[in-house]
Amino acid sequence: MRNFFLAALAVLVCLLSGCGDSTAAEQENLGRLYLSNPAAITPPQCYTKTENPGGEASNPCYACHTESREPNFTNDLDLQLAYDFAAPARINRWENQFKDRGAYLAAMDDQAILDYVRENNYRDANGTVPLATTLSERLPDHWDGNRNGRWDGYVPDVGFHFDDQGFDHDASGALTGWRALAYTPFPGTFFPTNGSTDDVLIRLPERYRSNEAGQPDLTVYRVNLAIVEALIKRQDVAIDPVDETALNVDLDKNGVLGTATMVTYDWAPLEKRFMHYVGQARLAQESGDAPLSAGLYPLGTEFLHTVRYLDIDGQGRVAMAPRMKELRYARKTSWTTYYQHRALVFEEIKDAHDFPDRLEPVVGDIEVGVSNRRGWRYSGFIEDKEGELRPQSYEELATCAGCHGAIGATTDGTFAMARKLNAADSFQRGWYHWDQKSLAGTPEPRREDGSGEYAFYLEQVGNADEYRANSEVRARFFDAQGDLKPDQLAALERDITTLILPSKRRALDLNKAYRAIVEEQSYIRGRDAVLAPRENMYQEVPEGQRTGVKAPVPYR
């Protein structure tokens, strides 16, 4: 509660004192607790101009704002129809969206940017993580947000050495608990053709990695991760054969303890249908210390998400670069029941009605991260001017609380697990890192009606990004009349990389455009790689502005 009032007070002080004109020295003070952009929780995509002169309105809004699934009760379909902004948020302060980077792009040598993105800024030649050493042993004063002389946040401990089951190992070969999962990118900004590659790792607490005797057990861990996958996707999940008798759980729900090759999703408490974790987590669940609910991760679940530059491999194909733009971290710090989730949404609706121009404070700090008010904390690291990773400031983290907060598309505040590749027919059951297998050959994900998800996005938006600024995709997938090309849709259905990966030329330019932001350290004014000033974007949204969309459409 104290952090809540501090954050609210900091926003007020900022507005009254004109903190948008902060000096370079103040910018260096990463531990500050005020926002130069009071609407930093609102991402740039929300300022997109959706109306098209003489044509149907573009609707990128549906991908985030949609009919939600409990225990996400946000159900914000109405935001596809209108820009429902509080007054202070109507001004678009994402100034980097309107900068002309043409001269900068032309001046930078192609080989220079390739050399830059191929440098590993996470791990050194000895296999150690310099950032972890700095945080643990020689913490800079301006990183120490609470001035207690130690780092109280996440210390990077992933090795990025993955085995044939997707489990991560550190430099000594020991398991770290992290496991890479393969997924289809969320439509829009997260397509690599719009600027970045990325990956996602998950880690469950020790009790989910240990057998009932308290010993580390990979079989137990694999099964518990499959149970989590089933709960998040609300569907059955294929697993390698496992002895249910040793685990004391009927995983496939066939009424007997035998050999299971499936975790059967069957959770409906009102109908007395339950599911159970295995190992120590099963014992904790029985004692009430490890709650299980559909659509929710276990308490203590962690995620790592790296955002990276675009590299060009030996065959001239665009691939994930070694250099990280960001290392993002999330941890579930409190358990929120279905009832609490519903009550929170009712509270937010009431607040929006009673105080329509009041912005929601961003609760958190540089070390422990920011809260999404739904049990999660989000923190991370980003490049400094020289390209080394540093902690993200309070303001730089604020957008995390927006995208992972009150929107209808998320499942327990997350995106990736619901999009994980099918365990029944994917390489390593969908548990692998992109450096083990690329996205090439991945078929297009399907919507619930059986249609192609990405084709639907192209149809609704008219491009592969919210701003309709991707000229390369527009030329490749649309004809002169603006209709989608059947041959390109057929290729997309077989292999999503025909859409989501840029050409070599575009990849190099996107890398350069982002490098300009790094040199400026201007992330709080937008961190999209922008090749030309945005045209389909409001600098100020008129009060009461409608999107022009005639009727909302479902995301799924």
Coordinates of C-alpha atoms in Angstrom, one line a residue:
M1 CA 0.0 0.0 0.0
R2 CA 2.9 2.4 0.8
N3 CA 4.4 1.9 -2.7
F4 CA 1.0 2.6 -4.2
F5 CA 0.8 6.1 -2.5
L6 CA 4.4 6.8 -3.2
A7 CA 3.9 6.1 -6.9
A8 CA 0.7 8.2 -7.0
L9 CA 2.5 11.1 -5.2
A10 CA 5.4 10.8 -7.6
V11 CA 3.2 11.1 -10.6
L12 CA 1.6 14.3 -9.1
V13 CA 5.0 15.8 -8.3
C14 CA 6.1 15.1 -11.9
L15 CA 3.1 16.8 -13.4
L16 CA 3.5 19.8 -11.2
S17 CA 7.2 20.2 -11.6
G18 CA 7.5 19.6 -15.3
C19 CA 9.7 16.5 -15.0
G20 CA 9.6 15.9 -18.7
D21 CA 12.5 18.4 -18.9
S22 CA 14.8 16.3 -16.8
T23 CA 18.5 16.7 -17.1
A24 CA 21.0 14.0 -18.2
A25 CA 22.0 13.5 -14.6
E26 CA 18.4 12.9 -13.6
Q27 CA 18.1 10.4 -16.5
E28 CA 21.0 8.5 -15.1
N29 CA 19.2 8.1 -11.8
L30 CA 17.5 4.9 -12.6
G31 CA 16.1 4.5 -9.2
R32 CA 13.7 7.5 -9.4
L33 CA 10.0 6.9 -8.7
Y34 CA 8.2 9.3 -11.0
L35 CA 7.0 9.2 -14.6
S36 CA 7.9 11.8 -17.2
N37 CA 5.1 10.2 -19.2
P38 CA 2.1 9.9 -16.8
A39 CA 0.5 7.5 -19.3
A40 CA 3.6 5.2 -19.7
I41 CA 1.4 2.2 -18.9
T42 CA -0.4 2.8 -22.2
P43 CA 1.7 1.3 -25.1
P44 CA 2.3 3.1 -28.4
Q45 CA 0.1 0.7 -30.3
C46 CA -3.0 2.2 -28.6
Y47 CA -2.4 5.5 -30.4
T48 CA -2.8 3.9 -33.8
K49 CA -5.2 5.7 -36.2
T50 CA -7.5 3.0 -37.4
E51 CA -9.7 4.8 -39.9
N52 CA -8.8 4.5 -43.5
P53 CA -10.0 7.2 -45.9
G54 CA -12.7 5.7 -48.2
G55 CA -12.4 2.2 -46.8
E56 CA -13.1 -0.1 -43.9
A57 CA -11.4 0.8 -40.6
S58 CA -8.3 -1.2 -39.6
N59 CA -8.8 -3.2 -36.4
P60 CA -5.5 -4.2 -34.8
C61 CA -7.2 -3.6 -31.4
Y62 CA -8.9 -7.0 -31.4
A63 CA -5.6 -8.9 -30.8
C64 CA -5.4 -7.5 -27.2
H65 CA -8.9 -6.2 -26.4
T66 CA -11.3 -9.1 -26.7
E67 CA -13.7 -11.4 -24.9
S68 CA -11.6 -12.8 -22.1
R69 CA -11.6 -16.2 -20.5
E70 CA -12.0 -16.6 -16.7
P71 CA -10.3 -16.0 -14.4
N72 CA -9.5 -13.1 -16.7
F73 CA -12.8 -11.1 -16.4
T74 CA -11.6 -8.0 -18.2
N75 CA -13.7 -8.7 -21.3
D76 CA -12.8 -5.4 -23.1
L77 CA -14.3 -5.9 -26.6
D78 CA -15.6 -2.4 -26.3
L79 CA -12.1 -1.0 -26.7
Q80 CA -12.2 -2.1 -30.4
L81 CA -14.8 0.6 -31.0
A82 CA -13.5 3.7 -29.2
Y83 CA -10.3 5.3 -27.7
D84 CA -11.4 5.3 -24.1
F85 CA -8.5 7.3 -22.7
A86 CA -8.3 9.3 -19.5
A87 CA -7.6 13.0 -20.3
P88 CA -3.8 12.9 -19.5
A89 CA -3.3 9.9 -21.7
R90 CA -4.8 11.5 -24.9
I91 CA -1.4 13.1 -25.6
N92 CA 0.9 10.7 -27.3
R93 CA 4.3 11.1 -25.6
W94 CA 5.9 8.2 -27.6
E95 CA 8.0 10.8 -29.5
N96 CA 10.4 8.3 -31.1
Q97 CA 7.5 7.1 -33.2
F98 CA 7.7 10.3 -35.2
K99 CA 11.4 10.7 -35.6
D100 CA 13.0 10.5 -39.1
R101 CA 16.0 8.1 -38.8
G102 CA 16.8 8.2 -42.6
A103 CA 20.1 10.0 -42.3
Y104 CA 21.2 7.7 -39.4
L105 CA 20.3 4.6 -41.3
A106 CA 22.2 5.7 -44.4
A107 CA 25.3 6.7 -42.4
M108 CA 25.7 3.3 -40.6
D109 CA 27.6 0.6 -42.4
D110 CA 25.8 -2.7 -42.9
Q111 CA 28.7 -4.8 -41.6
A112 CA 29.1 -2.6 -38.6
I113 CA 25.6 -3.3 -37.4
L114 CA 26.0 -7.0 -38.1
D115 CA 29.2 -7.1 -36.1
Y116 CA 27.3 -5.3 -33.3
V117 CA 24.3 -7.6 -33.1
R118 CA 26.6 -10.7 -33.2
E119 CA 28.3 -9.7 -30.0
N120 CA 27.0 -11.5 -26.9
N121 CA 26.2 -8.9 -24.3
Y122 CA 24.9 -11.5 -21.8
R123 CA 27.7 -14.0 -21.4
D124 CA 31.4 -13.5 -21.8
A125 CA 34.0 -15.8 -23.4
N126 CA 34.5 -17.6 -20.1
G127 CA 30.8 -18.5 -19.8
T128 CA 30.1 -16.1 -16.9
V129 CA 27.4 -13.5 -16.8
P130 CA 29.0 -10.1 -16.1
L131 CA 25.6 -8.5 -15.2
A132 CA 25.1 -11.1 -12.5
T133 CA 28.5 -10.3 -11.1
T134 CA 27.9 -6.6 -11.1
L135 CA 24.5 -7.0 -9.3
S136 CA 25.9 -9.3 -6.7
E137 CA 29.4 -7.9 -6.0
R138 CA 29.7 -4.3 -7.1
L139 CA 26.3 -2.8 -7.4
P140 CA 26.4 0.8 -8.8
D141 CA 24.8 3.4 -6.6
H142 CA 22.4 4.5 -9.2
W143 CA 21.1 1.0 -9.6
D144 CA 20.3 0.7 -5.9
G145 CA 16.8 2.0 -5.9
N146 CA 16.1 1.6 -2.2
R147 CA 19.6 2.5 -1.1
N148 CA 20.2 -0.5 1.1
G149 CA 23.5 -1.5 -0.5
R150 CA 22.3 -4.7 -2.2
W151 CA 20.3 -5.7 -5.2
D152 CA 16.9 -7.0 -4.2
G153 CA 15.6 -8.1 -7.6
Y154 CA 16.3 -10.9 -9.9
V155 CA 19.9 -11.8 -10.6
P156 CA 20.3 -13.5 -14.1
D157 CA 21.1 -17.2 -13.7
V158 CA 20.2 -18.7 -17.0
G159 CA 23.0 -20.4 -18.9
F160 CA 21.4 -20.6 -22.4
H161 CA 22.7 -24.2 -22.8
F162 CA 19.7 -26.3 -23.7
D163 CA 19.5 -30.2 -23.7
D164 CA 17.3 -32.4 -25.9
Q165 CA 14.4 -31.7 -23.6
G166 CA 14.7 -27.9 -23.6
F167 CA 16.2 -27.8 -20.0
D168 CA 18.8 -25.1 -19.4
H169 CA 22.3 -25.8 -17.9
D170 CA 24.8 -23.3 -16.5
A171 CA 28.4 -23.1 -17.4
S172 CA 29.3 -26.0 -15.1
G173 CA 26.6 -28.2 -16.6
A174 CA 24.2 -28.0 -13.7
L175 CA 20.4 -27.6 -14.3
T176 CA 19.1 -24.1 -13.6
G177 CA 15.4 -25.1 -13.6
W178 CA 14.7 -23.0 -16.6
R179 CA 13.1 -24.6 -19.6
A180 CA 12.6 -23.1 -23.1
L181 CA 9.3 -23.3 -24.8
A182 CA 8.5 -22.9 -28.5
Y183 CA 5.5 -20.8 -29.5
T184 CA 4.0 -18.9 -32.4
P185 CA 4.6 -15.2 -32.1
F186 CA 1.7 -13.0 -31.0
P187 CA 0.2 -11.1 -34.0
G188 CA 1.6 -7.6 -34.7
T189 CA 4.5 -6.0 -33.0
F190 CA 6.1 -9.3 -31.9
F191 CA 6.5 -10.5 -35.5
P192 CA 10.3 -10.3 -36.2
T193 CA 9.5 -8.4 -39.4
N194 CA 8.6 -5.5 -37.1
G195 CA 11.9 -5.3 -35.4
S196 CA 12.9 -8.1 -32.9
T197 CA 13.3 -11.8 -32.3
D198 CA 12.5 -13.2 -28.9
D199 CA 12.4 -16.3 -26.8
V200 CA 10.6 -17.5 -23.6
L201 CA 11.7 -19.7 -20.7
I202 CA 9.7 -20.9 -17.7
R203 CA 10.7 -22.1 -14.3
L204 CA 8.5 -23.6 -11.6
P205 CA 9.4 -23.5 -7.8
E206 CA 11.5 -26.4 -6.4
R207 CA 8.5 -28.3 -5.0
Y208 CA 7.3 -28.8 -8.6
R209 CA 10.8 -30.1 -9.6
S210 CA 11.1 -32.6 -6.7
N211 CA 9.6 -36.0 -5.9
E212 CA 7.6 -36.8 -2.8
A213 CA 10.9 -37.6 -1.0
G214 CA 12.1 -34.1 -1.7
Q215 CA 14.8 -35.1 -4.3
P216 CA 15.2 -33.4 -7.7
D217 CA 13.3 -35.4 -10.3
L218 CA 13.1 -34.5 -14.0
T219 CA 10.2 -36.8 -14.6
V220 CA 8.2 -35.0 -11.9
Y221 CA 9.2 -31.7 -13.3
R222 CA 8.3 -32.6 -16.9
V223 CA 4.9 -33.9 -15.8
N224 CA 4.1 -30.8 -13.7
L225 CA 5.0 -28.6 -16.6
A226 CA 2.7 -30.6 -18.8
I227 CA -0.1 -30.2 -16.1
V228 CA 0.6 -26.4 -16.2
E229 CA 0.4 -26.4 -20.0
A230 CA -3.0 -28.3 -19.8
L231 CA -4.3 -25.8 -17.3
I232 CA -3.3 -22.8 -19.3
K233 CA -4.5 -24.1 -22.6
R234 CA -7.5 -26.0 -21.1
Q235 CA -6.8 -29.0 -23.2
D236 CA -5.2 -32.4 -23.1
V237 CA -1.4 -32.5 -23.4
A238 CA 0.7 -35.5 -24.7
I239 CA 3.6 -36.7 -22.6
D240 CA 6.3 -39.4 -22.8
P241 CA 5.1 -42.6 -21.1
V242 CA 5.1 -42.3 -17.3
D243 CA 4.3 -44.6 -14.4
E244 CA 1.3 -43.2 -12.6
T245 CA 1.7 -45.6 -9.7
A246 CA 5.1 -44.0 -8.8
L247 CA 3.4 -40.5 -8.9
N248 CA 0.2 -41.4 -7.1
V249 CA -1.9 -39.5 -9.7
D250 CA -4.2 -40.7 -12.4
L251 CA -2.9 -38.3 -15.1
D252 CA -5.0 -39.6 -18.0
K253 CA -8.2 -39.8 -15.9
N254 CA -8.9 -43.4 -17.1
G255 CA -9.7 -44.5 -13.5
V256 CA -6.7 -46.7 -12.9
L257 CA -3.0 -46.1 -12.1
G258 CA -1.0 -47.4 -15.0
T259 CA 1.2 -46.0 -17.8
A260 CA 0.0 -42.6 -19.0
T261 CA 0.9 -40.9 -22.3
M262 CA -1.5 -38.0 -21.7
V263 CA -2.3 -35.4 -19.1
T264 CA -6.1 -35.1 -19.4
Y265 CA -7.6 -31.7 -18.8
D266 CA -10.6 -32.2 -16.5
W267 CA -11.1 -29.4 -14.0
A268 CA -14.6 -28.3 -12.9
P269 CA -14.8 -27.9 -9.1
L270 CA -18.6 -27.4 -9.1
E271 CA -18.9 -30.8 -10.7
K272 CA -16.3 -32.3 -8.4
R273 CA -13.7 -32.7 -11.2
F274 CA -10.2 -31.9 -10.1
M275 CA -6.6 -32.2 -11.3
H276 CA -3.4 -32.8 -9.2
Y277 CA 0.2 -31.9 -9.4
V278 CA 2.8 -34.7 -8.8
G279 CA 5.8 -35.0 -6.4
Q280 CA 6.2 -32.6 -3.5
A281 CA 3.7 -30.3 -5.2
R282 CA 1.0 -32.9 -4.8
L283 CA 1.6 -33.1 -1.1
A284 CA 1.6 -29.3 -0.8
Q285 CA -1.6 -29.2 -2.8
E286 CA -3.3 -31.6 -0.4
S287 CA -2.3 -29.4 2.5
G288 CA -3.6 -26.3 0.7
D289 CA -0.2 -24.8 0.2
A290 CA -0.1 -25.2 -3.6
P291 CA -3.5 -24.2 -5.1
L292 CA -4.4 -25.4 -8.6
S293 CA -6.9 -23.7 -10.9
A294 CA -7.5 -23.7 -14.6
G295 CA -6.0 -20.6 -16.3
L296 CA -3.6 -19.9 -13.5
Y297 CA 0.1 -20.7 -13.0
P298 CA 1.4 -22.0 -9.7
L299 CA 2.5 -19.5 -7.1
G300 CA 6.2 -18.7 -7.6
T301 CA 6.2 -19.4 -11.4
E302 CA 9.0 -17.4 -13.2
F303 CA 9.4 -16.4 -16.8
L304 CA 12.3 -15.1 -18.7
H305 CA 11.8 -13.3 -22.1
T306 CA 14.8 -12.1 -24.1
V307 CA 14.2 -9.5 -26.9
R308 CA 16.9 -9.6 -29.5
Y309 CA 18.2 -8.1 -32.7
L310 CA 18.0 -9.7 -36.1
D311 CA 21.0 -11.7 -37.4
I312 CA 21.6 -13.1 -40.9
D313 CA 22.8 -16.7 -41.0
G314 CA 25.2 -18.4 -43.4
Q315 CA 22.3 -19.1 -45.8
G316 CA 21.2 -15.5 -45.9
R317 CA 18.2 -16.1 -43.7
V318 CA 17.1 -13.9 -40.8
A319 CA 17.7 -15.5 -37.4
M320 CA 17.9 -14.6 -33.7
A321 CA 21.0 -12.6 -32.9
P322 CA 23.2 -13.2 -29.9
R323 CA 22.9 -9.6 -28.7
M324 CA 20.0 -8.9 -26.4
K325 CA 18.0 -5.7 -26.5
E326 CA 16.3 -6.7 -23.3
L327 CA 16.2 -9.5 -20.7
R328 CA 12.7 -9.4 -19.2
Y329 CA 11.7 -11.3 -16.0
A330 CA 8.4 -12.0 -14.4
R331 CA 7.5 -13.8 -11.1
K332 CA 4.1 -14.7 -9.7
T333 CA 4.4 -13.4 -6.1
S334 CA 0.8 -13.8 -4.9
W335 CA -2.1 -16.2 -5.5
T336 CA -5.3 -14.5 -6.7
T337 CA -8.5 -16.6 -6.7
Y338 CA -11.3 -16.4 -9.3
Y339 CA -13.4 -14.4 -6.9
Q340 CA -10.5 -11.9 -6.3
H341 CA -9.9 -11.6 -10.1
R342 CA -13.6 -10.8 -10.7
A343 CA -13.7 -8.3 -7.7
L344 CA -10.6 -6.5 -9.1
V345 CA -12.3 -6.0 -12.5
F346 CA -15.4 -4.7 -10.9
E347 CA -13.3 -2.3 -8.9
E348 CA -11.5 -1.1 -12.0
I349 CA -14.8 -0.6 -13.8
K350 CA -16.1 1.4 -10.9
D351 CA -13.0 3.6 -10.7
A352 CA -13.2 4.3 -14.5
H353 CA -16.8 5.4 -14.1
D354 CA -16.3 7.5 -11.0
F355 CA -12.9 9.0 -12.0
P356 CA -12.7 8.8 -15.8
D357 CA -9.7 11.1 -16.0
R358 CA -7.6 9.5 -13.2
L359 CA -4.7 7.4 -14.3
E360 CA -3.9 4.2 -12.5
P361 CA -0.6 4.5 -10.6
V362 CA 2.3 2.2 -11.5
V363 CA 3.3 0.3 -8.3
G364 CA 6.8 -0.9 -8.0
D365 CA 10.5 0.1 -8.4
I366 CA 13.7 -0.6 -10.3
E367 CA 14.6 -3.7 -8.2
V368 CA 11.5 -5.7 -7.5
G369 CA 9.7 -4.6 -10.7
V370 CA 6.2 -3.3 -11.3
S371 CA 2.9 -5.0 -10.4
N372 CA 0.1 -5.9 -12.8
R373 CA -2.3 -6.0 -9.7
R374 CA -3.0 -9.6 -10.6
G375 CA -0.2 -11.3 -8.6
W376 CA 2.7 -10.8 -10.9
R377 CA 5.9 -8.6 -10.8
Y378 CA 7.7 -7.6 -14.0
S379 CA 11.3 -6.4 -14.1
G380 CA 14.1 -6.5 -16.6
F381 CA 17.4 -5.3 -18.1
I382 CA 18.1 -3.2 -21.2
E383 CA 21.1 -2.0 -23.1
D384 CA 23.0 1.0 -21.9
K385 CA 24.6 3.5 -24.3
E386 CA 27.6 1.1 -24.9
G387 CA 25.3 -1.9 -25.4
E388 CA 25.8 -3.5 -22.0
L389 CA 22.8 -4.7 -20.0
R390 CA 21.6 -2.5 -17.1
P391 CA 18.4 -2.6 -15.0
Q392 CA 15.3 -0.9 -16.5
S393 CA 14.1 2.1 -14.6
Y394 CA 10.7 2.4 -13.0
E395 CA 9.4 4.3 -16.0
E396 CA 10.9 2.0 -18.5
L397 CA 9.1 -0.9 -16.8
A398 CA 5.8 0.8 -16.6
T399 CA 4.6 -0.4 -20.0
C400 CA 5.0 -4.0 -18.8
A401 CA 2.1 -3.4 -16.3
G402 CA -0.1 -2.3 -19.2
C403 CA 0.4 -5.1 -21.7
H404 CA 0.4 -7.7 -18.9
G405 CA -2.4 -6.1 -16.9
A406 CA -6.1 -5.5 -17.7
I407 CA -6.5 -6.7 -21.3
G408 CA -8.7 -9.5 -22.5
A409 CA -6.2 -11.5 -24.5
T410 CA -3.9 -12.7 -21.6
T411 CA -4.0 -15.9 -19.6
D412 CA -2.9 -15.1 -16.1
G413 CA -1.1 -12.1 -17.3
T414 CA 0.9 -14.0 -20.0
F415 CA 0.9 -14.7 -23.7
A416 CA 3.4 -17.4 -24.6
M417 CA 2.3 -20.6 -22.9
A418 CA -1.2 -20.4 -24.4
R419 CA 0.6 -20.2 -27.8
K420 CA 3.1 -23.1 -27.1
L421 CA 3.4 -25.6 -30.0
N422 CA 1.4 -28.7 -29.6
A423 CA 3.1 -31.4 -27.6
A424 CA 1.6 -34.2 -29.7
D425 CA 3.3 -33.4 -33.0
S426 CA 6.1 -30.9 -32.4
F427 CA 9.8 -31.2 -32.1
Q428 CA 10.7 -32.1 -28.4
R429 CA 7.0 -31.8 -27.6
G430 CA 7.4 -28.0 -28.1
W431 CA 10.0 -27.7 -25.4
Y432 CA 13.0 -26.2 -27.2
H433 CA 14.9 -23.0 -27.8
W434 CA 15.1 -21.3 -31.2
D435 CA 18.9 -22.0 -31.4
Q436 CA 18.0 -25.7 -31.4
K437 CA 15.4 -25.4 -34.1
S438 CA 14.2 -22.3 -36.0
L439 CA 10.7 -21.3 -36.8
A440 CA 11.1 -22.4 -40.4
G441 CA 8.4 -24.9 -41.4
T442 CA 6.1 -24.0 -38.5
P443 CA 2.5 -24.1 -39.8
E444 CA 0.1 -21.2 -39.3
P445 CA -1.7 -21.3 -35.9
R446 CA -5.5 -21.8 -36.2
R447 CA -8.4 -19.9 -34.7
E448 CA -11.2 -21.7 -33.0
D449 CA -13.2 -21.7 -36.2
G450 CA -10.4 -23.4 -38.0
S451 CA -9.3 -20.4 -40.0
G452 CA -5.7 -19.2 -40.1
E453 CA -4.8 -16.8 -37.3
Y454 CA -2.3 -14.7 -39.1
A455 CA -4.4 -14.5 -42.3
F456 CA -7.2 -13.2 -40.1
Y457 CA -4.9 -10.6 -38.7
L458 CA -3.8 -9.5 -42.2
E459 CA -7.5 -9.2 -43.2
Q460 CA -8.5 -7.2 -40.1
V461 CA -5.5 -4.9 -40.2
G462 CA -4.3 -4.6 -43.8
N463 CA -0.7 -5.2 -42.8
A464 CA 1.5 -7.1 -40.4
D465 CA 1.8 -4.3 -37.8
E466 CA -0.7 -2.1 -35.9
Y467 CA 0.6 1.0 -37.6
R468 CA 0.2 -0.4 -41.1
A469 CA 3.8 0.7 -41.7
N470 CA 5.3 -2.5 -43.0
S471 CA 5.7 -1.8 -46.7
E472 CA 7.5 -5.1 -47.3
V473 CA 4.6 -7.3 -46.0
R474 CA 2.1 -5.0 -47.7
A475 CA 3.8 -5.6 -51.1
R476 CA 4.3 -9.3 -50.5
F477 CA 0.8 -10.2 -49.3
F478 CA -1.6 -7.6 -50.9
D479 CA -2.3 -6.8 -54.5
A480 CA -2.8 -3.3 -56.0
Q481 CA -6.5 -3.4 -55.0
G482 CA -5.6 -4.2 -51.3
D483 CA -6.8 -7.8 -51.5
L484 CA -4.8 -10.7 -50.0
K485 CA -2.9 -12.8 -52.5
P486 CA -4.1 -16.5 -52.4
D487 CA -0.7 -17.9 -53.2
Q488 CA 0.9 -16.1 -50.3
L489 CA -1.8 -17.2 -47.9
A490 CA -1.3 -20.8 -49.1
A491 CA 2.5 -20.4 -48.4
L492 CA 1.7 -18.9 -45.0
E493 CA -0.5 -21.8 -44.0
R494 CA 2.5 -24.1 -44.5
D495 CA 5.2 -21.9 -43.1
I496 CA 4.8 -18.8 -40.9
T497 CA 8.2 -17.5 -41.7
T498 CA 6.9 -16.3 -45.2
L499 CA 5.1 -13.6 -43.2
I500 CA 6.9 -13.0 -39.9
L501 CA 10.6 -12.8 -41.1
P502 CA 11.8 -9.7 -42.9
S503 CA 14.2 -9.5 -45.9
K504 CA 17.9 -9.1 -45.1
R505 CA 17.7 -5.4 -46.1
R506 CA 14.8 -4.7 -43.8
A507 CA 16.4 -6.6 -41.0
L508 CA 19.6 -4.5 -41.2
D509 CA 17.7 -1.3 -41.2
L510 CA 15.5 -2.3 -38.3
N511 CA 18.7 -3.1 -36.3
K512 CA 20.1 0.3 -37.1
A513 CA 16.9 2.1 -36.2
Y514 CA 16.9 0.5 -32.8
R515 CA 20.6 1.2 -32.3
A516 CA 19.8 4.9 -32.6
I517 CA 17.4 4.6 -29.6
V518 CA 20.2 2.8 -27.6
E519 CA 22.7 5.6 -28.3
E520 CA 20.1 8.2 -27.2
Q521 CA 18.9 6.1 -24.2
S522 CA 15.5 7.4 -25.1
Y523 CA 13.4 4.2 -24.3
I524 CA 10.9 6.2 -22.3
R525 CA 9.9 7.9 -25.6
G526 CA 9.4 4.6 -27.4
R527 CA 11.5 1.6 -28.2
D528 CA 10.0 0.4 -31.5
A529 CA 12.4 0.2 -34.4
V530 CA 10.9 2.9 -36.6
L531 CA 12.2 3.2 -40.2
A532 CA 10.1 6.3 -41.1
P533 CA 7.9 8.6 -39.0
R534 CA 4.5 7.0 -38.2
E535 CA 1.7 8.4 -40.4
N536 CA -1.2 6.2 -39.0
M537 CA -0.7 7.4 -35.4
Y538 CA -2.3 10.1 -33.3
Q539 CA -0.1 12.7 -31.7
E540 CA -3.2 13.6 -29.6
V541 CA -6.4 11.6 -29.5
P542 CA -9.5 13.7 -29.7
E543 CA -11.9 13.3 -26.8
G544 CA -14.6 10.8 -27.6
Q545 CA -12.8 9.6 -30.7
R546 CA -14.2 6.4 -32.3
T547 CA -12.1 3.8 -34.1
G548 CA -14.5 3.4 -37.0
V549 CA -14.7 -0.3 -36.4
K550 CA -18.3 -1.3 -37.0
A551 CA -18.4 -4.4 -34.8
P552 CA -15.9 -6.1 -32.5
V553 CA -14.4 -9.4 -33.5
P554 CA -13.0 -12.1 -31.2
Y555 CA -9.3 -12.7 -30.9
R556 CA -9.5 -16.5 -30.7

